[in-house]
Coordinates of C-alpha atoms and ligand atoms in Angstrom, one line a residue:
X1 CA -21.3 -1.6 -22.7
X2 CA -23.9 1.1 -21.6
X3 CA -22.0 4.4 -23.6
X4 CA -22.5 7.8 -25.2
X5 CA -21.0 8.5 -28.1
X6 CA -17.4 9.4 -28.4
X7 CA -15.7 12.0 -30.3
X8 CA -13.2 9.5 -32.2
X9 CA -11.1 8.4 -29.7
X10 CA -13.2 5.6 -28.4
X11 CA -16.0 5.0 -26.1
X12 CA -17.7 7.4 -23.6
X13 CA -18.9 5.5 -20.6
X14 CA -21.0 5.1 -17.8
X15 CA -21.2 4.3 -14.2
X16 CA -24.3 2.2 -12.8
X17 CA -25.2 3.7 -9.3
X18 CA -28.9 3.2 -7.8
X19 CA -29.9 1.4 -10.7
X20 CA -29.3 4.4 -13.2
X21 CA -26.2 4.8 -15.8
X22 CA -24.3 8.0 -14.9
X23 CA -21.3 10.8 -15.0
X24 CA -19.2 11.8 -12.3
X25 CA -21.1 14.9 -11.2
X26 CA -18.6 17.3 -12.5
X27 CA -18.4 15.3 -15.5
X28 CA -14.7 14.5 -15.6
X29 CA -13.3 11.3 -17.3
X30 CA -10.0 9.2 -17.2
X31 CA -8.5 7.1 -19.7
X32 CA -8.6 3.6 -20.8
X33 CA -5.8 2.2 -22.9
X34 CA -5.1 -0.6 -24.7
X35 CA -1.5 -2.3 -23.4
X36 CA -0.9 -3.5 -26.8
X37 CA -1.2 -0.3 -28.6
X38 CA -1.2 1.6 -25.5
X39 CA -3.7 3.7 -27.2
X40 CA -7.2 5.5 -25.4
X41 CA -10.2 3.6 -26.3
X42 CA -12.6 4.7 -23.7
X43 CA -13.4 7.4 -21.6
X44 CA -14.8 6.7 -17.8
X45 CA -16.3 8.6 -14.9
X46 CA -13.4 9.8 -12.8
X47 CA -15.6 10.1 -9.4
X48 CA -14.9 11.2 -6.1
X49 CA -16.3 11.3 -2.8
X50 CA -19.6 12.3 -3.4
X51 CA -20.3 9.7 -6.1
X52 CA -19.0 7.0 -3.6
X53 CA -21.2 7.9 -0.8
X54 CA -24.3 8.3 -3.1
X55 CA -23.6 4.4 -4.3
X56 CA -23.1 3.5 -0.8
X57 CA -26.3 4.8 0.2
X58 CA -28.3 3.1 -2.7
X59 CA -26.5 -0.3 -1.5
X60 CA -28.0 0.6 2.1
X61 CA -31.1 1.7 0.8
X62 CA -31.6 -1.8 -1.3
X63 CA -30.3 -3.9 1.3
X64 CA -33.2 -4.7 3.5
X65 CA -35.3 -5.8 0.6
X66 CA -32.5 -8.0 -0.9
X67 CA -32.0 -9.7 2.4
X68 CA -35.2 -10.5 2.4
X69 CA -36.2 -11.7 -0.7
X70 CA -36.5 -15.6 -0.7
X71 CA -32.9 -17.1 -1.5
X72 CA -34.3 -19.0 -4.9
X73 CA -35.6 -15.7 -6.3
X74 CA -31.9 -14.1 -5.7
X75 CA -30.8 -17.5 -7.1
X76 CA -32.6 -16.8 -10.5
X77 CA -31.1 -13.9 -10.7
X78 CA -27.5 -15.1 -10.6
X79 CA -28.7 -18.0 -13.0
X80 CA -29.8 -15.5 -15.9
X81 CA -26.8 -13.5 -15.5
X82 CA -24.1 -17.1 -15.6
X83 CA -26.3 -17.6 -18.7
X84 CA -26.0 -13.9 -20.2
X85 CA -22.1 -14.5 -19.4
X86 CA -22.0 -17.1 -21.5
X87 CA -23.4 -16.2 -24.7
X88 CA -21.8 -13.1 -24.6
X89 CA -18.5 -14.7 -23.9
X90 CA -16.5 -13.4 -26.6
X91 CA -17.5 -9.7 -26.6
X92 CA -16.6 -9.6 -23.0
X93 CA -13.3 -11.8 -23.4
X94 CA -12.4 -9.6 -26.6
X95 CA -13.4 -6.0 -23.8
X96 CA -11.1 -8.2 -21.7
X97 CA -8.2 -8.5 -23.7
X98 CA -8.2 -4.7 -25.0
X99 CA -8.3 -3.3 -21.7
X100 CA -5.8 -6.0 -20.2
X101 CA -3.6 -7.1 -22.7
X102 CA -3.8 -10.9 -22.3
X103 CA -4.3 -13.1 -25.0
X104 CA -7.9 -13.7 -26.1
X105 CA -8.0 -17.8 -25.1
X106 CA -6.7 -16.6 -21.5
X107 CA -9.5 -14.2 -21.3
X108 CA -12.1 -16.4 -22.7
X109 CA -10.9 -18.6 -20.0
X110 CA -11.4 -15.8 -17.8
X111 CA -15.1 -15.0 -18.5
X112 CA -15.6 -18.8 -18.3
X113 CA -14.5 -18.8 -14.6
X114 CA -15.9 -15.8 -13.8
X115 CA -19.4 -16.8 -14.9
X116 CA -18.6 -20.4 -12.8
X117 CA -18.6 -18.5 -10.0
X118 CA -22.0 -17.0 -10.8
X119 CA -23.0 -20.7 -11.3
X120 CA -21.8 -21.9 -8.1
X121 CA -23.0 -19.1 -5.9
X122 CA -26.5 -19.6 -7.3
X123 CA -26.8 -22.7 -6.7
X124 CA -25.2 -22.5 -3.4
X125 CA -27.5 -19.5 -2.2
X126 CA -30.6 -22.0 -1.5
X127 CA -27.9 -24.2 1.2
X128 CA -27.6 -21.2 3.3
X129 CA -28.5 -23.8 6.6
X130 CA -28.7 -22.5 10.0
X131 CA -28.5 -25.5 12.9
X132 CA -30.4 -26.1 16.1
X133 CA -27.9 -26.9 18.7
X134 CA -29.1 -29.7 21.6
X135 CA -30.2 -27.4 25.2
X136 CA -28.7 -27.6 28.4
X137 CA -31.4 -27.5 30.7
X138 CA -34.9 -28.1 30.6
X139 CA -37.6 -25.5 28.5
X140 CA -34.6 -24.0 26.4
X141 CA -34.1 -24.5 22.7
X142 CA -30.5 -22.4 20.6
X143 CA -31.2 -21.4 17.0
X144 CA -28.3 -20.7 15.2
X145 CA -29.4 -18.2 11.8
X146 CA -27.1 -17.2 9.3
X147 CA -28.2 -13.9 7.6
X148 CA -26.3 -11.5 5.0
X149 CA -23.7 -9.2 6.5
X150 CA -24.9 -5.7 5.1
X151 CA -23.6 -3.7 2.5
X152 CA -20.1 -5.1 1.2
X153 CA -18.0 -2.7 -0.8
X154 CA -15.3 -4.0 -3.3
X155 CA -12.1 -3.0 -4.7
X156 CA -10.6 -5.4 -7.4
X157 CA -7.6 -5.6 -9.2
X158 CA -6.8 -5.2 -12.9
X159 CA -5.2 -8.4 -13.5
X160 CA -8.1 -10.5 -13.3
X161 CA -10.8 -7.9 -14.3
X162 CA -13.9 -9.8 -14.3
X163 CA -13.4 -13.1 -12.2
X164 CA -12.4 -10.9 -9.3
X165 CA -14.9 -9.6 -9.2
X166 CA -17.9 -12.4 -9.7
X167 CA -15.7 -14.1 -6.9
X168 CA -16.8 -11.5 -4.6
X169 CA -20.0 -10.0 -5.9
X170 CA -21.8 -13.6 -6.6
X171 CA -21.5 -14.8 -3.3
X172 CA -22.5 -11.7 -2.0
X173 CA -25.8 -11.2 -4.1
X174 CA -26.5 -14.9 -3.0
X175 CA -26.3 -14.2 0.4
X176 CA -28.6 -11.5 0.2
X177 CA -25.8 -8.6 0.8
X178 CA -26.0 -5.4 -1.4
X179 CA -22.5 -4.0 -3.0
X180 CA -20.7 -1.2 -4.4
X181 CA -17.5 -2.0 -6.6
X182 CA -14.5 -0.1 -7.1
X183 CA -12.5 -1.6 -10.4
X184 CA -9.2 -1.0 -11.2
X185 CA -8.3 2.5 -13.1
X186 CA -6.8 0.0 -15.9
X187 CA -9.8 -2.4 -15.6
X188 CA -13.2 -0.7 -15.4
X189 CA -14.8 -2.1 -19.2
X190 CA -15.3 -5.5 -17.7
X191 CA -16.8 -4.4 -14.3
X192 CA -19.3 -2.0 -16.4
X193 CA -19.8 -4.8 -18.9
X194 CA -20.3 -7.5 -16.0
X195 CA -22.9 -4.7 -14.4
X196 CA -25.0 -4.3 -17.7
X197 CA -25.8 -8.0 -17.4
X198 CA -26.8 -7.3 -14.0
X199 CA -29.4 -4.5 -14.9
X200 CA -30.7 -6.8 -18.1
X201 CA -31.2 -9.6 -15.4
X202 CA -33.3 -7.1 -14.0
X203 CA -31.3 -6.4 -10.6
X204 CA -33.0 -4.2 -8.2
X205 CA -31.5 -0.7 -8.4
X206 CA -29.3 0.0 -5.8
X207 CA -28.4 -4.2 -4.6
X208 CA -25.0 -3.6 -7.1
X209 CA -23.2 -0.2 -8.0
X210 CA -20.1 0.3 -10.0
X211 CA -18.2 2.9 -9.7
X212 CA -15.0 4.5 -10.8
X213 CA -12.4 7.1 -10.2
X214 CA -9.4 8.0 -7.7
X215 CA -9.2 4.9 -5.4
X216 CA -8.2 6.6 -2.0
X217 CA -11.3 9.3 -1.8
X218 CA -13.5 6.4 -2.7
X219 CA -11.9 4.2 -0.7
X220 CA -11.9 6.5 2.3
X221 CA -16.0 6.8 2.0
X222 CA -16.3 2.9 2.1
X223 CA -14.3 2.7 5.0
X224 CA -16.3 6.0 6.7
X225 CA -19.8 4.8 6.1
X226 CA -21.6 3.6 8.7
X227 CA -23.7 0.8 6.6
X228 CA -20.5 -0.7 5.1
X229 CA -20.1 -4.0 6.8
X230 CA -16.9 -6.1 5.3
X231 CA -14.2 -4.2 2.5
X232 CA -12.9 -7.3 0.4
X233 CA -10.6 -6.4 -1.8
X234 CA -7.9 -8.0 -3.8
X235 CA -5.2 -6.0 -4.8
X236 CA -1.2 -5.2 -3.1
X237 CA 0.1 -6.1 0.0
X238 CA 0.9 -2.8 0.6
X239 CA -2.9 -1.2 -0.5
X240 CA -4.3 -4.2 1.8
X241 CA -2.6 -3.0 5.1
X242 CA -4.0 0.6 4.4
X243 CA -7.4 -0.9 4.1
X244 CA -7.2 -3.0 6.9
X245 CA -5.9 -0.2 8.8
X246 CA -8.9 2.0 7.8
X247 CA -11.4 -0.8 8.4
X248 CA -10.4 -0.8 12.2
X249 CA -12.1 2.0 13.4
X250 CA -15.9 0.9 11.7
X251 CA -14.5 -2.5 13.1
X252 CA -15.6 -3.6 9.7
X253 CA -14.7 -7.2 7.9
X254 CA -12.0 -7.3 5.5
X255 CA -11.4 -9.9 3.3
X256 CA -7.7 -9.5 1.6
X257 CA -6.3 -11.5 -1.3
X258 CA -2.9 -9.5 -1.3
X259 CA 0.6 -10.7 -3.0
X260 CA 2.2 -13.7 -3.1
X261 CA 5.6 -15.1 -4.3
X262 CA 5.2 -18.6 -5.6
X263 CA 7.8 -21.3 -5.1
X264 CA 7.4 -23.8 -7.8
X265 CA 9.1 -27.0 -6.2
X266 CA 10.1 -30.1 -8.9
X267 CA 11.6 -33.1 -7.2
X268 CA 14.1 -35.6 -9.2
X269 CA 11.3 -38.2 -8.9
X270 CA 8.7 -36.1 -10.8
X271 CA 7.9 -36.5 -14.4
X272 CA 10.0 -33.7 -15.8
X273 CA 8.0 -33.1 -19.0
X274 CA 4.4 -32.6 -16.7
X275 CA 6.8 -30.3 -15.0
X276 CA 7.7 -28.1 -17.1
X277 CA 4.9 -27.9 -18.9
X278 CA 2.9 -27.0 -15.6
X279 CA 5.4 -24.4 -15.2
X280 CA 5.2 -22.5 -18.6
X281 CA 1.0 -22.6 -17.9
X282 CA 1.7 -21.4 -14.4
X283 CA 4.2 -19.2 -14.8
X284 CA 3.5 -17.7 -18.1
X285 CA -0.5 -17.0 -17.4
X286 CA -1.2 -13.5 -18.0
X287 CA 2.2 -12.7 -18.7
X288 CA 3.0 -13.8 -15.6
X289 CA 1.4 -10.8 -14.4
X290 CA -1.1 -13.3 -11.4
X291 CA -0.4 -13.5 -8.5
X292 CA -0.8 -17.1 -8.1
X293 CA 2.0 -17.7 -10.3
X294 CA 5.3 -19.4 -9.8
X295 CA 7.8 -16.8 -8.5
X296 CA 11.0 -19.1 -7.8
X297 CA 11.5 -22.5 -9.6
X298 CA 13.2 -24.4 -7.7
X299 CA 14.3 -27.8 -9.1
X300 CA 16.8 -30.9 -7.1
X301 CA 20.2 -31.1 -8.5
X302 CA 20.1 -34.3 -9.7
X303 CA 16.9 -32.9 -12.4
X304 CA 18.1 -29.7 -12.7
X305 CA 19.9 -29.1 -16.3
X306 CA 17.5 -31.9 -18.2
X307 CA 14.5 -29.6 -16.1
X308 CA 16.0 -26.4 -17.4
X309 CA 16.7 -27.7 -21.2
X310 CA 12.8 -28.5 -21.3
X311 CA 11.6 -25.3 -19.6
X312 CA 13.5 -23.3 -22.1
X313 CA 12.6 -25.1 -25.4
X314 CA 9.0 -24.2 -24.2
X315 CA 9.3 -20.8 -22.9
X316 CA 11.1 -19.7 -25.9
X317 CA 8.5 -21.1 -28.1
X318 CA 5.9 -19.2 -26.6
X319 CA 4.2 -16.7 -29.2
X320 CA 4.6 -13.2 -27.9
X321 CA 2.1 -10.5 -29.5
X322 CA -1.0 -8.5 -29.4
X323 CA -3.8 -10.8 -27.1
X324 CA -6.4 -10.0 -30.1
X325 CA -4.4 -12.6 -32.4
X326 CA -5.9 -16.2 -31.5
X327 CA -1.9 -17.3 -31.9
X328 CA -0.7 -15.1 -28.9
X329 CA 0.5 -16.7 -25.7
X330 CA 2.0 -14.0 -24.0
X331 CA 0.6 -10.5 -24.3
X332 CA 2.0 -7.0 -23.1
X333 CA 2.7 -5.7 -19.6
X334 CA -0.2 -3.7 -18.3
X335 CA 1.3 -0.4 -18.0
X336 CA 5.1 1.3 -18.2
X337 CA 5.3 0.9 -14.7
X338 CA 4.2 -2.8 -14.8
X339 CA 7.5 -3.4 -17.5
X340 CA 9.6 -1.1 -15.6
X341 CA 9.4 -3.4 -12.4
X342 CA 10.1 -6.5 -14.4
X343 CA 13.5 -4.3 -16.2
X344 CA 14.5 -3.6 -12.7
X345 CA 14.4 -6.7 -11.4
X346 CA 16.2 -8.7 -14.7
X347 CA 19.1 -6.2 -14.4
X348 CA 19.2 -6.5 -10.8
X349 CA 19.7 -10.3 -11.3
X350 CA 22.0 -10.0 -14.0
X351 CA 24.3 -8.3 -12.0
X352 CA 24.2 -10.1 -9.3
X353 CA 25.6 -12.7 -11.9
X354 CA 22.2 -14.3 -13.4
X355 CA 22.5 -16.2 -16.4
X356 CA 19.5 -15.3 -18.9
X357 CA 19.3 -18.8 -21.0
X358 CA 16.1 -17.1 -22.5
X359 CA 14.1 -14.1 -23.2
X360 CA 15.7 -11.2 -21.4
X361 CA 14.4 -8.5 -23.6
X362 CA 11.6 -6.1 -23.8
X363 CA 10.1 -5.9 -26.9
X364 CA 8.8 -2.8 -29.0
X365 CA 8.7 -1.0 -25.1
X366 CA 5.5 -2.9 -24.4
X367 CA 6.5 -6.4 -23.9
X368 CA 8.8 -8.5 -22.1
X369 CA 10.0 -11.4 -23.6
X370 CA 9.4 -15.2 -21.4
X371 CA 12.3 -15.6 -19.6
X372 CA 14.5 -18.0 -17.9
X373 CA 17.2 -17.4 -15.8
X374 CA 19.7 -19.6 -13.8
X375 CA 22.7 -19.4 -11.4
X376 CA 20.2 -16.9 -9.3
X377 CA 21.8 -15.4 -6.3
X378 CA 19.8 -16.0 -3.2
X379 CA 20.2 -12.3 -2.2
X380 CA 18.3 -11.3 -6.0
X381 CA 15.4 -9.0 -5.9
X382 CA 13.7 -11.5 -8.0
X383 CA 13.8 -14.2 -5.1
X384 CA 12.1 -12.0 -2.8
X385 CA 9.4 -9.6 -4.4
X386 CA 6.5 -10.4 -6.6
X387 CA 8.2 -9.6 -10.2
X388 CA 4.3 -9.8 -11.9
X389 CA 6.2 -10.5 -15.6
X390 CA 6.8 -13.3 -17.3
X391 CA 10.3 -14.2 -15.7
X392 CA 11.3 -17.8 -14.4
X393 CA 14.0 -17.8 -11.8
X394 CA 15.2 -21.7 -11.0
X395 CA 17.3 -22.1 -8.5
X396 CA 19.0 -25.9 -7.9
X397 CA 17.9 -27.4 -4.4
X398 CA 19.5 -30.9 -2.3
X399 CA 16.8 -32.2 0.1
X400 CA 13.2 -31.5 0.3
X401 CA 14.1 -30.2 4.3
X402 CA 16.0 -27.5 2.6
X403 CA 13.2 -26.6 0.1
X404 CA 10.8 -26.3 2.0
X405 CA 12.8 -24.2 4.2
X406 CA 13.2 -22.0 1.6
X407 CA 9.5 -21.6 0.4
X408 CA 8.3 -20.7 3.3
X409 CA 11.3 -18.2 3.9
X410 CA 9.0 -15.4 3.2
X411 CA 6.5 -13.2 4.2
X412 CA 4.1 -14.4 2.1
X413 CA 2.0 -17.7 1.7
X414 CA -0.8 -17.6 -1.3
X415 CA 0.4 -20.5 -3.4
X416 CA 3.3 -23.2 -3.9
X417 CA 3.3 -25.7 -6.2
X418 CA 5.5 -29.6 -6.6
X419 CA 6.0 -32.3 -8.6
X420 CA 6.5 -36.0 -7.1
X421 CA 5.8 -38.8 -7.7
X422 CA 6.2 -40.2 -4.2
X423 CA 2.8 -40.2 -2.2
X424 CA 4.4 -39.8 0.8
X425 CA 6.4 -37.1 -0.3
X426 CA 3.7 -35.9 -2.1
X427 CA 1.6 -35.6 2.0
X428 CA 4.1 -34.4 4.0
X429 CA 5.2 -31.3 1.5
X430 CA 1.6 -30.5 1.1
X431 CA 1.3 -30.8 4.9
X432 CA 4.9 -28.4 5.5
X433 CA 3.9 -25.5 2.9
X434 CA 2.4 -22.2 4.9
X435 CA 0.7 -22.0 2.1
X436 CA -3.2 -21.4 1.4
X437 CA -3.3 -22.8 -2.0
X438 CA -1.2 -25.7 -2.7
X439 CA -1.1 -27.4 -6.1
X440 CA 0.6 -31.0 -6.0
X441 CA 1.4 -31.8 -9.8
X442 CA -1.1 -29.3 -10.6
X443 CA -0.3 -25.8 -12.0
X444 CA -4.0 -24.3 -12.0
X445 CA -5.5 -25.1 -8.5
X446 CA -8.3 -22.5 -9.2
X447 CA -11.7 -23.9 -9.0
X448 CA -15.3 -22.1 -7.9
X449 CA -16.1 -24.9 -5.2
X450 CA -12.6 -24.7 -3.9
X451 CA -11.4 -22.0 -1.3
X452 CA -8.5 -19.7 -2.6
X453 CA -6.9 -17.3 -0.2
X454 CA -3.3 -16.7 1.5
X455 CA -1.8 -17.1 4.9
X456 CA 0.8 -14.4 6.6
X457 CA 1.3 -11.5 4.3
X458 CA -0.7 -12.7 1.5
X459 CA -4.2 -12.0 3.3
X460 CA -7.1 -13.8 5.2
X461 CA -10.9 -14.4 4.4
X462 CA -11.4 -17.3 1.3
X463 CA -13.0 -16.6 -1.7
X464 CA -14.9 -19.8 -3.9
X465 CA -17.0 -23.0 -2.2
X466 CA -18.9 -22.0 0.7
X467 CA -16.0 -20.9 2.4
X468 CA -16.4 -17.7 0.2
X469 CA -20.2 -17.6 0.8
X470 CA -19.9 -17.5 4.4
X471 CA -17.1 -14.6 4.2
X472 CA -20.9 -12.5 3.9
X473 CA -23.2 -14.7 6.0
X474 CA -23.7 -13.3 9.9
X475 CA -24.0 -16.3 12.4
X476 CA -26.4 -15.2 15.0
X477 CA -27.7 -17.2 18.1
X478 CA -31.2 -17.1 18.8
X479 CA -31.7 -18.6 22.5
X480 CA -35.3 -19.5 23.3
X481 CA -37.2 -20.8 26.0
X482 CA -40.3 -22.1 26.0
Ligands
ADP501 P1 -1.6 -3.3 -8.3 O1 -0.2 -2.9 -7.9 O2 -1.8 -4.7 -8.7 O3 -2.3 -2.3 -9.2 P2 -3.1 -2.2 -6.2 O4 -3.2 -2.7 -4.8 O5 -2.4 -0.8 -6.3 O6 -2.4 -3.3 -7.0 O7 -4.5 -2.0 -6.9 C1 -5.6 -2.9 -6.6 C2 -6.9 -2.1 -6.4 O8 -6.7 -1.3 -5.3 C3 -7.2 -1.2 -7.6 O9 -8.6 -1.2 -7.7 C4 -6.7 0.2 -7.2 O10 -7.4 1.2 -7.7 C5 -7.0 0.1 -5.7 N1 -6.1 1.0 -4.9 C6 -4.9 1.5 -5.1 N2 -4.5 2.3 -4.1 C7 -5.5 2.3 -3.2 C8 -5.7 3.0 -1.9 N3 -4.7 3.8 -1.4 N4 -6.8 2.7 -1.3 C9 -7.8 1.9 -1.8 N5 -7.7 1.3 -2.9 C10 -6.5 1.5 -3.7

């Protein structure tokens, strides 16, 4: 991590803009804290405005010469830093899990992923194909070319601090796009950590920029400049309409990987033991603080209590605690605001008339214990909105018309899982889900070669396989005759 020396509290650090490690220009900082001790341990630039546009113009500046540069030689690039990302996986998974909270196998996991996508976008850079398309008439031959977009600017989450963004900036870089990157406020170790390997791979200045601060004035620049070509972003619904909004006057792509609210289906016929342990990994990941995760559990009748009696024995073996112990499973909320939503929702449940057969608790005002809950009222808040904490709701269904009915009853459509062990089944629930990522006795879909986006409210654009490289590719038509 490229820093200055602190005065105690932790670590002073740096943006990297135009290929130079600096301040905000007024030299104001913000915060980084630990969720587990909820302590400071670094200091970043807090920049506005005038930072953004500066980064912005480097990525404009550098673009031409990217874009042109022959696709292996931006390949090479991406293979040094997949390489740097892997022997430095456990000082980045250990900056991971102090500025995140989750538990240091999760974010080794993380850095593993994150670095496939670096993998996957190298290699992929080189199949970049255009097509020649047969003529009509005599003397006249189409070219179709695919080129990079422009400059791409980025805003990622904090829940997923590094493989958000490699899904976005690999591809990118591969296509020959520059980019600036906006991390999360909770988040920004990783992105600057991610960027140092960038600058040792020896990057040209200006083709990636970090930068951190107040999201909206930045935001605002990327979506006033005239060179900025897509916004992809993954983050809230909510924060996704605004951008998408803002994008429409540039007419500039956006690429959104916004909320979800999981159904996590298990028919009677499915192996209830693969079930509920696919549901503690899906649902408990991160805390359950992903937005891929199960949201609503809901199991058939006939399965319901023996599904429920296995859930609970696992969820409430699960080993709550700081992420730095190798033992931990689940690891603190992100924030007070992050446990407070999860609070609101448990009591909103409970008196509706929710039974809690597990968990229910915060602990030491930084934790929330994994939770199960039954006899959910349909009208609960918990059935609706994303919860983001590590809370199970199952709810008993009858026929698999009615439940997947009620998984699609909502606005959003990132992921739904099942369990079945009837093939048929198994096709036409797959089929029925409005759903972009559907895992059929599988609770972790996510795979670099493998699109990942939503449908409705959830978002558009795809990110992984080349699906997410052509997200930054241009198609052009060049007619010729001859
Ligand atoms: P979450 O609720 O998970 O924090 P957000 O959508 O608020 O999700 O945050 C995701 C990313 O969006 C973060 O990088 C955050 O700084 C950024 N962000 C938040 N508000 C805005 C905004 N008004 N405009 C642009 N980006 C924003």
């Amino acid at each position: 991590m490229n820093s200055a020396a602190g005065d105690g509290a932790g670590i002073q650090t740096l943006n990297w803009i135009n290929g130079k490690w600096t301040g905000a220009d007024g030299g104001a900082t913000f915060a980084v804290r630990n969720p587990a001790t909820r302590e400071e341990i670094a200091r970043v630039p807090d920049c506005g405005p005038a930072e953004a546009r500066r980064a912005l113009d480097a990525a404009a500046a550098a673009f031409p010469a990217w874009a042109a540069l022959p696709a292996l030689d931006r390949a090479n690039i991406l293979f040094n830093v997949y390489a740097q990302m892997l022997s430095q996986a456990r000082e980045l998974a250990m900056l991971l899990t102090v500025e995140n909270g989750k538990p240091i196998k999760e974010s080794l996991a993380e850095i593993q992923y994150a670095a496939d996508f670096v993998r996957w976008s190298a290699e992929e850079a080189r199949r970049v194909y255009g097509e020649t398309i047969p003529a009509s008439v005599v003397g006249k031959r189409h070219l179709v070319l695919k080129q990079p977009l422009g400059v791409v600017a980025a805003i990622t989450p904090w829940n997923f601090p590094s493989a958000m963004i490699t899904r976005k900036v690999a591809p990118a870089l591969a296509a020959g796009c520059t980019v600036v990157i906006k991390p999360a406020e909770q988040t920004p170790l990783s992105a600057l950590a991610l960027a140092e390997l960038f600058a040792a791979a020896k990057l040209p200045p200006g083709v990636l920029n970090v930068i951190t601060g107040n999201p909206e004035p930045i935001a605002k620049e990327m979506l006033s400049h005239a060179k900025v070509r897509k916004i992809a972003f993954t983050g809230s619904t909510e924060v996704g309409k605004i951008l998408m909004r803002g994008a429409a006057d540039g007419l500039k792509r956006v690429a959104l990987e916004l909320g979800g609210h999981a159904p996590f289906i298990v028919f009677a016929d499915a192996d209830l033991d693969k079930a509920a342990e696919g549901c503690v990994t899906n649902k408990f990941r991160n805390s359950g603080q992903t937005c891929i995760c199960a949201n609503r559990v809901y199991v058939q009748q006939e399965a319901h209590d023996a599904f429920v009696k296995k859930l609970v024995e696992r969820a409430s073996a699960l080993v709550v605690g700081d992420g730095l112990d190798e033992k931990t499973q689940i690891g603190p909320m992100i924030d007070e605001q992050g446990l407070k939503k999860v609070v609101e929702h448990l009591e909103d449940a409970r008196k509706r008339g929710a039974k809690v057969l597990c968990g229910g608790r915060v602990k030491d005002e930084r934790w929330y214990e994994p939770t199960v809950l039954t006899n959910v009222p349909p009208e609960s808040r918990i059935l609706h909105e994303e919860t983001f904490g590590p809370v199970a709701p199952v709810v008993p269904f009858k026929t698999e018309d009615e439940v997947v009915r009620l998984a699609n009853d909502t606005p959003y459509g990132l992921a739904a899982y099942f369990y079945t062990k009837d093939v048929s089944r198994l096709f036409r629930v797959a089929e029925a889900l409005e759903y972009g990522i559907v895992g059929a006795n599988d609770p972790s879909p996510g795979v670099p070669q493998a699109p990942f986006g939503g449908m409705k409210e959830s978002g558009m654009g795809r990110e992984g396989g080349k699906w997410g490289l052509e997200e930054y590719v241009e198609v052009k038509h060049v007619s010729i005759g001859i």
